[in-house]
Short mmCIF file of C-alpha atoms and ligand atoms in Angstrom, two decimals:
data_model
loop_
_atom_site.label_atom_id
_atom_site.label_comp_id
_atom_site.label_asym_id
_atom_site.label_seq_id
_atom_site.Cartn_x
_atom_site.Cartn_y
_atom_site.Cartn_z
CA MET A 1 -18.81 -35.93 31.03
CA ALA A 2 -15.63 -37.95 31.27
CA ILE A 3 -15.61 -38.29 27.49
CA LEU A 4 -16.05 -34.55 27.09
CA MET A 5 -13.20 -33.86 29.50
CA SER A 6 -10.86 -36.20 27.76
CA LEU A 7 -11.81 -34.68 24.40
CA GLY A 8 -10.93 -31.31 25.88
CA ALA A 9 -7.62 -32.66 27.08
CA VAL A 10 -6.87 -34.06 23.65
CA ALA A 11 -7.65 -30.65 22.14
CA VAL A 12 -5.33 -28.88 24.59
CA ILE A 13 -2.52 -31.35 23.97
CA GLY A 14 -3.15 -31.09 20.23
CA CYS A 15 -2.87 -27.31 20.30
CA ALA A 16 0.28 -27.46 22.39
CA TYR A 17 1.76 -29.90 19.90
CA LEU A 18 0.85 -27.70 16.94
CA ALA A 19 2.34 -24.67 18.69
CA ALA A 20 5.49 -26.66 19.45
CA ILE A 21 5.99 -27.59 15.81
CA GLY A 22 5.52 -23.99 14.82
CA PHE A 23 1.93 -23.97 13.64
CA LYS A 24 0.70 -20.49 14.42
CA GLY A 25 -2.91 -20.97 13.33
CA ARG A 26 -4.70 -18.38 11.27
CA VAL A 27 -2.99 -15.50 9.62
CA THR A 28 -3.60 -12.41 11.77
CA THR A 29 -0.55 -10.31 10.80
CA VAL A 30 0.37 -8.84 7.44
CA GLY A 31 3.52 -7.19 6.10
CA VAL A 32 2.58 -4.05 4.20
CA ASP A 33 4.31 -1.83 1.68
CA LEU A 34 1.97 1.16 1.48
CA GLY A 35 3.59 2.71 -1.56
CA THR A 36 3.42 6.09 -3.22
CA SER A 37 1.89 4.69 -6.38
CA PHE A 38 1.31 1.01 -5.60
CA SER A 39 0.82 -1.01 -2.43
CA VAL A 40 1.59 -4.65 -1.68
CA VAL A 41 0.61 -7.04 1.14
CA GLY A 42 2.56 -10.11 2.24
CA ILE A 43 1.51 -12.87 4.60
CA SER A 44 3.39 -15.72 6.20
CA LYS A 45 1.78 -19.13 6.09
CA GLY A 46 3.48 -22.30 7.28
CA GLY A 47 6.80 -20.46 7.18
CA LYS A 48 6.30 -19.45 3.53
CA ILE A 49 5.75 -15.90 2.35
CA GLN A 50 2.84 -15.28 0.03
CA ILE A 51 1.88 -12.06 -1.68
CA VAL A 52 -1.83 -11.26 -1.64
CA THR A 53 -3.41 -11.35 -5.09
CA ASP A 54 -6.89 -10.40 -6.26
CA LYS A 55 -9.17 -12.44 -8.50
CA PHE A 56 -7.47 -11.00 -11.57
CA GLY A 57 -4.04 -12.06 -10.38
CA HIS A 58 -2.80 -8.55 -9.55
CA ASP A 59 -0.25 -8.48 -6.76
CA ILE A 60 0.30 -4.73 -6.67
CA PHE A 61 -2.57 -2.31 -6.15
CA PRO A 62 -2.73 1.39 -6.95
CA SER A 63 -2.66 3.56 -3.81
CA ILE A 64 -5.65 5.53 -5.08
CA VAL A 65 -8.99 6.43 -3.53
CA SER A 66 -11.82 8.08 -5.43
CA PHE A 67 -14.33 9.99 -3.36
CA GLN A 68 -17.64 10.05 -5.18
CA ASP A 69 -20.85 11.80 -4.10
CA GLU A 70 -22.92 10.56 -1.16
CA GLY A 71 -19.84 9.11 0.48
CA LYS A 72 -19.37 6.44 -2.20
CA LEU A 73 -15.77 5.40 -2.02
CA PHE A 74 -13.74 3.50 -4.58
CA ARG A 75 -10.38 2.07 -3.74
CA LEU A 76 -7.32 0.73 -5.59
CA TYR A 77 -8.09 -0.51 -9.13
CA ASP A 78 -11.73 0.56 -8.77
CA ALA A 79 -10.51 4.07 -7.97
CA MET A 80 -8.06 4.06 -10.87
CA GLU A 81 -11.05 4.07 -13.24
CA TYR A 82 -11.86 7.58 -12.00
CA LEU A 83 -8.40 9.04 -12.60
CA SER A 84 -9.42 10.39 -15.97
CA SER A 85 -13.19 10.79 -15.50
CA ASP A 86 -13.07 12.55 -12.12
CA PRO A 87 -9.50 13.73 -11.46
CA GLU A 88 -10.53 16.34 -8.89
CA ASN A 89 -11.92 13.78 -6.46
CA THR A 90 -9.50 10.93 -7.10
CA ILE A 91 -6.51 11.10 -4.79
CA TYR A 92 -3.14 9.47 -5.45
CA ASN A 93 0.43 10.03 -4.21
CA SER A 94 -0.94 10.78 -0.72
CA LYS A 95 2.17 9.20 0.80
CA ARG A 96 4.20 12.16 -0.38
CA PHE A 97 2.06 14.42 1.82
CA ILE A 98 1.51 12.33 4.93
CA GLY A 99 2.77 13.78 8.22
CA ARG A 100 4.21 16.90 6.58
CA ASN A 101 4.28 19.84 8.91
CA ALA A 102 4.43 23.54 8.21
CA ASP A 103 8.22 23.71 8.47
CA ALA A 104 8.66 20.85 6.08
CA ASP A 105 6.28 22.03 3.38
CA ASP A 106 8.98 23.80 1.50
CA GLY A 107 8.64 25.17 -2.00
CA GLU A 108 9.54 21.81 -3.46
CA LEU A 109 6.53 20.10 -1.92
CA LYS A 110 4.27 22.93 -3.07
CA GLU A 111 5.68 22.66 -6.56
CA TYR A 112 5.11 18.91 -6.49
CA ALA A 113 1.55 19.43 -5.19
CA ALA A 114 0.81 21.70 -8.14
CA THR A 115 1.44 18.85 -10.58
CA HIS A 116 -1.70 17.08 -9.34
CA PRO A 117 -5.18 17.60 -10.81
CA PHE A 118 -6.80 17.58 -7.35
CA ALA A 119 -6.55 20.45 -4.87
CA VAL A 120 -3.73 20.09 -2.36
CA GLU A 121 -4.02 22.71 0.38
CA PHE A 122 -1.31 23.61 2.82
CA VAL A 123 -3.55 23.91 5.84
CA LYS A 124 -3.83 21.66 8.86
CA SER A 125 -5.99 18.69 7.85
CA SER A 126 -5.51 16.62 11.00
CA GLU A 127 -3.52 16.38 14.19
CA TYR A 128 -0.76 14.82 12.10
CA SER A 129 -0.57 16.65 8.79
CA ASP A 130 -0.48 20.27 7.72
CA VAL A 131 -1.54 19.32 4.19
CA GLY A 132 -4.92 18.14 2.96
CA PHE A 133 -6.91 17.33 -0.15
CA ARG A 134 -9.93 19.49 -0.88
CA ILE A 135 -12.60 17.48 -2.68
CA ARG A 136 -15.98 18.54 -4.07
CA SER A 137 -17.94 15.38 -3.38
CA THR A 138 -20.68 15.14 -0.78
CA GLY A 139 -21.01 12.68 2.08
CA TYR A 140 -17.57 13.14 3.69
CA GLU A 141 -18.61 15.67 6.33
CA ASN A 142 -18.17 13.12 9.12
CA VAL A 143 -14.58 12.30 8.22
CA SER A 144 -13.40 15.81 7.62
CA SER A 145 -14.84 17.79 10.48
CA LEU A 146 -11.74 19.97 10.60
CA SER A 147 -12.59 22.27 7.75
CA ILE A 148 -15.38 22.36 5.23
CA ILE A 149 -15.23 25.35 2.92
CA ASP A 150 -18.40 26.01 0.88
CA GLY A 151 -19.43 22.45 1.55
CA LYS A 152 -16.12 21.12 0.25
CA PRO A 153 -14.40 18.84 2.74
CA LEU A 154 -10.68 18.62 3.37
CA LEU A 155 -9.26 15.12 3.67
CA SER A 156 -6.06 14.32 5.48
CA PRO A 157 -3.37 12.17 3.85
CA GLU A 158 -3.77 9.67 6.71
CA TYR A 159 -7.43 9.31 5.92
CA VAL A 160 -6.58 8.46 2.32
CA GLY A 161 -3.98 6.00 3.63
CA THR A 162 -6.59 4.38 5.86
CA GLU A 163 -8.92 3.90 2.91
CA VAL A 164 -6.14 2.38 0.80
CA LEU A 165 -5.46 -0.01 3.69
CA ARG A 166 -9.16 -0.88 3.98
CA GLY A 167 -9.12 -1.80 0.30
CA LEU A 168 -6.00 -3.92 0.83
CA MET A 169 -7.47 -5.66 3.88
CA SER A 170 -10.62 -6.53 2.00
CA LEU A 171 -8.51 -8.20 -0.71
CA THR A 172 -6.46 -9.93 1.99
CA ALA A 173 -9.64 -11.30 3.58
CA ASP A 174 -10.70 -12.75 0.22
CA PHE A 175 -7.23 -14.20 -0.28
CA ILE A 176 -6.92 -15.93 3.10
CA GLY A 177 -10.60 -16.72 3.63
CA HIS A 178 -11.27 -14.74 6.80
CA ASN A 179 -11.18 -11.18 8.09
CA GLN A 180 -9.33 -11.56 11.34
CA VAL A 181 -6.15 -9.75 10.37
CA ASN A 182 -5.53 -7.08 13.01
CA LYS A 183 -1.77 -6.54 13.10
CA ALA A 184 0.74 -5.19 10.61
CA ILE A 185 4.48 -5.01 10.09
CA VAL A 186 4.76 -1.67 8.42
CA ALA A 187 7.52 -0.58 6.04
CA VAL A 188 8.26 3.14 5.73
CA PRO A 189 10.88 5.06 3.75
CA ALA A 190 14.19 5.41 5.59
CA LYS A 191 13.99 9.17 5.18
CA PHE A 192 10.57 9.44 6.87
CA THR A 193 10.64 11.84 9.82
CA PRO A 194 9.20 10.83 13.20
CA GLU A 195 6.09 12.90 12.31
CA GLN A 196 5.63 11.02 9.05
CA ARG A 197 6.00 7.71 10.91
CA VAL A 198 3.43 8.66 13.54
CA ALA A 199 0.98 9.83 10.88
CA THR A 200 1.49 6.56 8.98
CA ALA A 201 0.86 4.52 12.13
CA GLU A 202 -2.34 6.52 12.63
CA ALA A 203 -3.55 5.53 9.15
CA TYR A 204 -3.09 1.85 10.09
CA LYS A 205 -4.76 2.30 13.47
CA LYS A 206 -7.83 3.83 11.86
CA ALA A 207 -7.95 0.90 9.46
CA GLY A 208 -8.12 -1.46 12.45
CA LEU A 209 -4.50 -2.60 12.28
CA LYS A 210 -2.13 -2.54 15.21
CA VAL A 211 1.37 -1.63 14.08
CA VAL A 212 3.46 -4.33 15.73
CA ARG A 213 6.68 -3.23 14.06
CA MET A 214 7.78 -0.45 11.79
CA ILE A 215 10.78 -1.18 9.61
CA GLU A 216 12.50 0.85 6.98
CA GLU A 217 11.84 -0.10 3.37
CA PRO A 218 15.51 -0.74 2.46
CA THR A 219 15.89 -2.93 5.56
CA ALA A 220 12.84 -4.93 4.50
CA ALA A 221 14.34 -5.33 1.03
CA ALA A 222 17.61 -6.69 2.43
CA ILE A 223 15.72 -9.08 4.72
CA ALA A 224 13.70 -10.33 1.74
CA TYR A 225 17.00 -11.71 0.37
CA ASP A 226 18.04 -13.09 3.80
CA LEU A 227 21.16 -10.96 3.62
CA HIS A 228 21.05 -10.39 7.39
CA LYS A 229 21.66 -14.11 7.86
CA ASP A 230 24.90 -14.14 5.90
CA SER A 231 27.79 -13.42 8.24
CA SER A 232 30.07 -12.48 5.37
CA VAL A 233 27.81 -9.59 4.38
CA HIS A 234 28.44 -6.21 6.02
CA HIS A 235 27.63 -3.45 3.58
CA ILE A 236 24.56 -3.43 1.39
CA ILE A 237 23.32 -0.83 -1.04
CA VAL A 238 19.56 -0.83 -1.60
CA TYR A 239 18.79 0.89 -4.88
CA ASP A 240 15.10 1.80 -5.03
CA PHE A 241 14.16 3.36 -8.34
CA GLY A 242 10.41 3.96 -8.54
CA GLY A 243 8.02 6.05 -10.58
CA GLY A 244 8.98 9.47 -9.24
CA THR A 245 11.99 9.09 -6.99
CA LEU A 246 15.32 7.35 -6.59
CA ASP A 247 16.30 6.30 -3.06
CA VAL A 248 19.71 4.90 -2.32
CA SER A 249 20.48 3.48 1.12
CA LEU A 250 23.61 2.05 2.62
CA LEU A 251 22.85 -0.65 5.17
CA TYR A 252 25.19 -2.05 7.74
CA VAL A 253 24.72 -5.61 8.94
CA ALA A 254 26.19 -6.98 12.11
CA LYS A 255 25.19 -10.06 14.10
CA GLY A 256 21.97 -10.53 12.20
CA SER A 257 20.70 -7.01 12.62
CA VAL A 258 20.38 -4.54 9.78
CA GLN A 259 20.68 -0.78 10.11
CA VAL A 260 20.29 2.02 7.65
CA TYR A 261 23.65 3.76 7.87
CA ALA A 262 23.26 6.53 5.29
CA THR A 263 20.86 7.56 2.56
CA ASP A 264 21.04 9.60 -0.62
CA GLY A 265 18.83 9.92 -3.64
CA ASP A 266 17.12 12.08 -6.18
CA GLU A 267 13.64 13.30 -5.26
CA SER A 268 12.88 14.31 -8.79
CA LEU A 269 14.14 11.39 -10.83
CA GLY A 270 11.98 8.38 -11.58
CA GLY A 271 10.41 6.16 -14.18
CA SER A 272 8.11 8.92 -15.36
CA ASP A 273 11.16 10.89 -16.55
CA TYR A 274 12.04 7.96 -18.80
CA ASP A 275 8.50 8.16 -20.17
CA ILE A 276 9.21 11.72 -21.31
CA CYS A 277 12.38 10.94 -23.25
CA THR A 278 10.75 7.82 -24.68
CA GLU A 279 7.76 9.90 -25.72
CA LYS A 280 9.99 12.24 -27.73
CA LEU A 281 11.69 9.29 -29.37
CA VAL A 282 8.45 7.47 -30.22
CA GLN A 283 6.79 10.60 -31.55
CA SER A 284 9.75 11.44 -33.77
CA LYS A 285 9.59 7.92 -35.19
CA LEU A 286 5.84 8.02 -35.73
CA HIS A 287 6.07 11.30 -37.53
CA ALA A 288 9.06 10.45 -39.63
CA ASP A 289 8.32 10.20 -43.38
CA SER A 290 8.49 6.46 -43.23
CA GLY A 291 7.58 5.07 -39.84
CA VAL A 292 9.73 1.99 -40.18
CA ASP A 293 13.39 2.76 -40.31
CA THR A 294 14.57 0.64 -43.21
CA THR A 295 18.16 1.86 -43.00
CA ASP A 296 18.67 -0.09 -39.77
CA THR A 297 19.90 -3.34 -41.25
CA ASP A 298 21.04 -4.80 -37.92
CA THR A 299 17.65 -4.84 -36.31
CA GLY A 300 15.50 -4.26 -39.36
CA SER A 301 15.06 -7.95 -39.96
CA ALA A 302 15.08 -9.02 -36.31
CA SER A 303 11.72 -10.02 -34.95
CA ALA A 304 10.27 -7.15 -32.97
CA VAL A 305 7.58 -7.36 -30.34
CA GLU A 306 4.53 -5.34 -31.31
CA VAL A 307 3.03 -2.84 -28.93
CA HIS A 308 -0.53 -2.11 -29.99
CA PHE A 309 -1.57 1.19 -28.56
CA SER A 310 -3.69 4.24 -29.16
CA CYS A 311 -1.61 6.89 -30.92
CA ASP A 312 -4.03 9.61 -29.89
CA PRO A 313 -1.90 12.61 -28.82
CA ASN A 314 -3.65 12.49 -25.41
CA ASP A 315 -2.31 9.00 -24.84
CA SER A 316 1.24 9.66 -25.97
CA THR A 317 2.75 9.46 -22.45
CA LYS A 318 0.98 6.17 -21.78
CA LEU A 319 2.13 4.86 -25.14
CA ALA A 320 5.68 5.90 -24.24
CA GLU A 321 5.51 4.04 -20.91
CA ALA A 322 4.28 0.90 -22.68
CA VAL A 323 7.16 1.13 -25.16
CA LYS A 324 9.66 1.73 -22.35
CA LYS A 325 8.44 -1.35 -20.48
CA ALA A 326 8.45 -3.50 -23.61
CA LEU A 327 12.07 -2.45 -24.25
CA SER A 328 13.05 -3.95 -20.88
CA ASP A 329 12.28 -7.41 -22.26
CA ASN A 330 12.87 -6.91 -25.98
CA SER A 331 15.62 -5.25 -27.94
CA THR A 332 13.23 -3.97 -30.61
CA VAL A 333 9.65 -2.81 -30.32
CA GLU A 334 7.24 -2.07 -33.12
CA VAL A 335 4.60 0.50 -32.25
CA VAL A 336 1.33 -0.33 -33.96
CA CYS A 337 -1.17 2.50 -33.70
CA THR A 338 -4.76 1.64 -32.97
CA THR A 339 -8.03 3.53 -32.81
CA GLY A 340 -10.87 1.93 -30.92
CA GLY A 341 -8.96 -1.36 -30.85
CA ALA A 342 -8.39 -1.55 -34.62
CA ARG A 343 -5.22 -0.70 -36.53
CA ALA A 344 -5.06 2.96 -37.41
CA GLY A 345 -3.83 4.29 -40.71
CA VAL A 346 -0.48 5.36 -39.28
CA ALA A 347 2.61 3.46 -40.36
CA PRO A 348 4.13 1.38 -37.54
CA ALA A 349 7.33 2.70 -35.97
CA ARG A 350 10.27 0.63 -34.85
CA VAL A 351 12.14 1.59 -31.68
CA THR A 352 15.27 -0.16 -30.46
CA ARG A 353 16.66 -0.48 -26.97
CA ALA A 354 19.86 1.22 -28.09
CA GLU A 355 17.88 4.21 -29.29
CA PHE A 356 16.04 4.35 -25.98
CA GLU A 357 19.33 4.21 -24.06
CA SER A 358 20.70 7.05 -26.08
CA ALA A 359 17.50 9.17 -25.98
CA CYS A 360 17.38 8.85 -22.17
CA GLY A 361 21.16 8.90 -21.77
CA GLU A 362 21.24 11.85 -19.41
CA LEU A 363 18.84 10.12 -17.01
CA PHE A 364 21.05 7.04 -16.83
CA GLU A 365 23.92 9.33 -15.83
CA ARG A 366 21.82 11.05 -13.16
CA ALA A 367 20.72 7.68 -11.81
CA MET A 368 24.32 6.90 -10.79
CA VAL A 369 25.04 10.25 -9.13
CA PRO A 370 23.51 9.49 -5.67
CA VAL A 371 25.33 6.15 -5.46
CA ASP A 372 28.67 7.70 -6.25
CA ARG A 373 28.06 10.64 -3.87
CA LEU A 374 26.96 8.41 -1.00
CA LEU A 375 30.12 6.32 -1.17
CA THR A 376 32.39 9.31 -1.75
CA ASP A 377 30.93 11.14 1.27
CA LEU A 378 31.69 8.13 3.45
CA GLY A 379 35.15 7.58 1.98
CA MET A 380 34.12 4.17 0.71
CA SER A 381 34.78 2.53 -2.61
CA PRO A 382 32.36 0.44 -4.72
CA ALA A 383 34.31 -2.70 -3.87
CA ASP A 384 33.49 -2.21 -0.17
CA ILE A 385 29.86 -3.03 -0.93
CA ASP A 386 29.09 -6.73 -0.59
CA GLU A 387 25.56 -6.79 -1.96
CA VAL A 388 23.25 -4.56 -3.97
CA VAL A 389 19.48 -5.03 -3.73
CA LEU A 390 17.20 -3.75 -6.49
CA VAL A 391 13.77 -2.37 -5.62
CA GLY A 392 11.19 -0.49 -7.70
CA GLY A 393 9.86 -0.89 -11.23
CA THR A 394 12.51 1.24 -12.91
CA THR A 395 15.26 -1.23 -11.91
CA ARG A 396 13.77 -3.55 -14.56
CA ILE A 397 15.46 -1.43 -17.23
CA PRO A 398 18.44 -3.56 -18.31
CA TYR A 399 20.76 -0.57 -18.71
CA VAL A 400 20.07 0.55 -15.12
CA LYS A 401 21.23 -2.87 -13.91
CA GLN A 402 24.18 -2.89 -16.24
CA ARG A 403 25.39 0.51 -15.04
CA LEU A 404 25.23 -0.72 -11.45
CA LYS A 405 27.11 -3.92 -12.32
CA THR A 406 29.84 -1.95 -14.01
CA PHE A 407 30.06 0.53 -11.15
CA PHE A 408 30.30 -2.04 -8.38
CA GLY A 409 32.39 -4.60 -10.22
CA ALA A 410 32.52 -8.35 -10.22
CA THR A 411 32.86 -8.89 -6.48
CA THR A 412 29.54 -7.24 -5.63
CA ASN A 413 26.44 -9.36 -5.99
CA ILE A 414 23.34 -7.71 -7.54
CA ASN A 415 20.15 -9.17 -6.02
CA ASP A 416 17.26 -9.02 -8.47
CA SER A 417 15.61 -12.45 -8.32
CA ILE A 418 12.55 -11.22 -6.41
CA ASP A 419 10.09 -9.08 -8.37
CA PRO A 420 11.27 -5.53 -7.53
CA ASP A 421 7.66 -4.46 -6.92
CA ILE A 422 7.07 -6.92 -4.11
CA THR A 423 10.49 -7.08 -2.41
CA VAL A 424 9.61 -4.68 0.43
CA ALA A 425 6.30 -6.39 1.33
CA PHE A 426 8.04 -9.76 1.06
CA GLY A 427 10.70 -8.63 3.53
CA ALA A 428 8.14 -7.13 5.91
CA ALA A 429 6.17 -10.38 5.86
CA SER A 430 9.36 -12.38 6.51
CA ILE A 431 9.66 -10.94 9.99
CA ILE A 432 6.15 -11.92 11.08
CA ASP A 433 6.61 -14.24 14.04
P1 LIG B 1 6.82 3.82 -6.73
O1 LIG B 1 7.71 3.17 -5.73
O2 LIG B 1 7.21 5.21 -7.06
O3 LIG B 1 5.39 3.68 -6.36
P2 LIG B 1 7.30 1.59 -8.57
O4 LIG B 1 8.41 0.99 -7.85
O5 LIG B 1 6.01 0.85 -8.64
O6 LIG B 1 7.01 3.08 -8.13
O7 LIG B 1 7.80 1.87 -10.06
C1 LIG B 1 6.97 2.43 -11.00
C2 LIG B 1 7.80 2.77 -12.22
O8 LIG B 1 8.41 1.59 -12.73
C3 LIG B 1 6.94 3.36 -13.33
O9 LIG B 1 7.59 4.50 -13.86
C4 LIG B 1 6.92 2.23 -14.36
O10 LIG B 1 6.80 2.72 -15.69
C5 LIG B 1 8.26 1.59 -14.14
N1 LIG B 1 8.30 0.20 -14.64
C6 LIG B 1 7.51 -0.83 -14.28
N2 LIG B 1 7.80 -1.92 -14.99
C7 LIG B 1 8.82 -1.57 -15.82
C8 LIG B 1 9.57 -2.27 -16.82
N3 LIG B 1 9.31 -3.55 -17.11
N4 LIG B 1 10.55 -1.59 -17.45
C9 LIG B 1 10.80 -0.31 -17.17
N5 LIG B 1 10.13 0.41 -16.26
C10 LIG B 1 9.15 -0.22 -15.59
MG1 LIG B 2 8.31 1.78 -4.44
#
């Protein structure tokens, strides 16, 4: 008995000691960036931030859920497989619809909805959203009691969010070795309305996660770079250029706290627009008499990275995106057409970064407009900005960075050392205490 008691005492003292030196035990809180196209989870372990990866090494996961018959659900990469085979029951971009109410569902949202292959209906799908996804699959009657038309259930955007989160939490459990995560630091867009925030919190709640803090995505990005700890930093621009939108935020830092002061952006400018101008460029090259431009003596002899891709007309946007991405790391790309994995009988085409910059020139101009307007509206000049933080995949394009550098000048630091896909989750995880 005495031995047991003293063992107990040792355990208590041990725990107190561990707590005193900052050992917080198991990971029970995550920092989450539930994104429009991709989501990311960060954890804090021994004071270090880690990004959750799956067994393939992915650290970003598509925010997609595929609803198959008999209630069989597929999430994230597993759901992505169904994008082409079952587009009507495979939901993506649900973040753009979450918490939208009747007043807010303006023509623009309806127009945007129409670009999706699944049915987006502007009817109340839950207490929180006046928009829902009508699917044809069976086995979802219990989750969509609000309206079933001809046996077709209506799913709310929160419900899709919850399922994305369940997928993320399952990966997190595999990553950390247990499933006791029950709290989340949640990042949301600065422009989210209170309704959108409440609906987002509901998605987390249903996934079994208590929202301990909600922070704005640009704030999380600034925190990821510890900019709030630098007393010489007052004004920060967070430039978030994703797949479909450009969000520019001006943050104000004082005494360690960060606030979003003003926002601007372009709701209809994103990486996918660069895919379109790249597609035109690539197609014109592929269909030129001679695929390889031999007149280009500057780059003609330079070693070009080869992009092997299907040149099937149905894949031409995907091919364009691959070329666009390759041009972020290489100044010349050679497109090698394949069919069923083997080289096709189409002559390879060479595309240079300079050609890409000129073909998409107008987009590069548009990408600077919100930055300029934001500062002008506030009567500020580029030199007033101490730091710029880059977020989103499209900021990997060298010319996007270069334009920002030129605009802000030498005294403004451009922060791009963290992978722009994970910055927000990294920042959210940094404030786990
Ligand atoms: P969102 O926030 O809209 O979910 P992301 O921040 O994930 O989007 O950005 C996705 C976009 O970034 C896509 O258009 C993708 O093609 C683009 N992208 C990703 N990597 C690169 C790269 N290396 N070069 C250029 N564009 C890229
Ligand atoms: Mg993003």
